[in-house]
Amino acid sequence: MDQRFDDINNRINDMNNRFGDLMFWMQVTFGAVLMVLVGLAGQWVMMWRRVVRTETVVEEHLKVTEKDRLINVQTGKKTG
């Protein structure tokens, strides 16, 4: 009878060890996925900031060129 209980205890211990291994690998996987997602979010933020900066530069350029065209139209100069 004691042997039977020892066998059951060994099986439970084995299951606990396997569950511990599973938890370890789940944490490793979760950490890797989290790092990838944070990296993608960082890339998206950097890309978005660059797009916004480029739009701002283009808008400023258009303001200057439109102003120059308006002045040229008012003064009668030809634009090339």
Coordinates of C-alpha atoms in Angstrom, one line a residue:
M1 CA 0.0 0.0 0.0
D2 CA 2.8 2.4 0.8
Q3 CA 4.4 1.6 -2.5
R4 CA 1.2 2.6 -4.2
F5 CA 1.1 6.0 -2.4
D6 CA 4.7 6.5 -3.3
D7 CA 4.0 5.9 -6.9
I8 CA 1.1 8.3 -6.8
N9 CA 3.3 10.9 -5.1
N10 CA 6.0 10.4 -7.7
R11 CA 3.4 10.9 -10.5
I12 CA 2.1 14.1 -8.9
N13 CA 5.7 15.4 -8.5
D14 CA 6.4 14.6 -12.1
M15 CA 3.3 16.5 -13.1
N16 CA 4.3 19.5 -11.0
N17 CA 7.7 19.5 -12.6
R18 CA 6.2 19.4 -16.1
F19 CA 3.8 22.2 -15.1
G20 CA 6.8 24.2 -13.9
D21 CA 8.6 23.6 -17.2
L22 CA 5.5 24.6 -19.1
M23 CA 5.2 27.9 -17.1
F24 CA 8.9 28.6 -17.8
W25 CA 8.5 28.2 -21.5
M26 CA 5.2 30.2 -21.5
Q27 CA 7.1 33.0 -19.8
V28 CA 9.9 32.8 -22.4
T29 CA 7.4 32.8 -25.2
F30 CA 5.4 35.7 -23.7
G31 CA 8.5 37.7 -23.2
A32 CA 9.6 37.1 -26.8
V33 CA 6.2 38.1 -28.2
L34 CA 6.1 41.2 -26.0
M35 CA 9.6 42.2 -27.2
V36 CA 8.4 41.9 -30.8
L37 CA 5.2 43.9 -30.2
V38 CA 7.1 46.6 -28.4
G39 CA 9.6 46.7 -31.3
L40 CA 6.9 47.0 -33.8
A41 CA 5.1 49.7 -31.8
G42 CA 8.4 51.6 -31.6
Q43 CA 9.0 51.3 -35.4
W44 CA 5.4 52.6 -36.0
V45 CA 5.9 55.6 -33.7
M46 CA 9.2 56.5 -35.4
M47 CA 7.6 56.1 -38.9
W48 CA 4.6 58.2 -37.9
R49 CA 6.8 61.0 -36.5
R50 CA 8.8 61.0 -39.7
V51 CA 5.6 61.1 -41.8
V52 CA 4.3 64.0 -39.7
R53 CA 7.6 65.9 -40.0
T54 CA 7.7 65.3 -43.8
E55 CA 4.1 66.6 -44.1
T56 CA 5.0 69.7 -42.1
V57 CA 8.0 70.4 -44.4
V58 CA 5.9 69.9 -47.5
E59 CA 3.2 72.2 -46.1
E60 CA 5.8 74.9 -45.4
H61 CA 7.3 74.5 -48.9
L62 CA 3.8 74.8 -50.5
K63 CA 3.1 77.9 -48.5
V64 CA 6.3 79.5 -49.7
T65 CA 5.8 78.5 -53.3
E66 CA 2.1 79.6 -53.3
K67 CA 3.2 82.9 -51.9
D68 CA 5.8 83.3 -54.6
R69 CA 3.3 82.4 -57.3
L70 CA 0.8 84.9 -55.9
I71 CA 3.4 87.6 -55.9
N72 CA 4.5 86.7 -59.5
V73 CA 0.8 86.8 -60.7
Q74 CA 0.3 90.1 -59.1
T75 CA 3.5 91.6 -60.5
G76 CA 3.0 89.9 -63.9
K77 CA 6.1 87.8 -63.9
K78 CA 6.2 84.5 -65.6
T79 CA 6.8 81.4 -63.5
G80 CA 9.0 78.7 -64.9

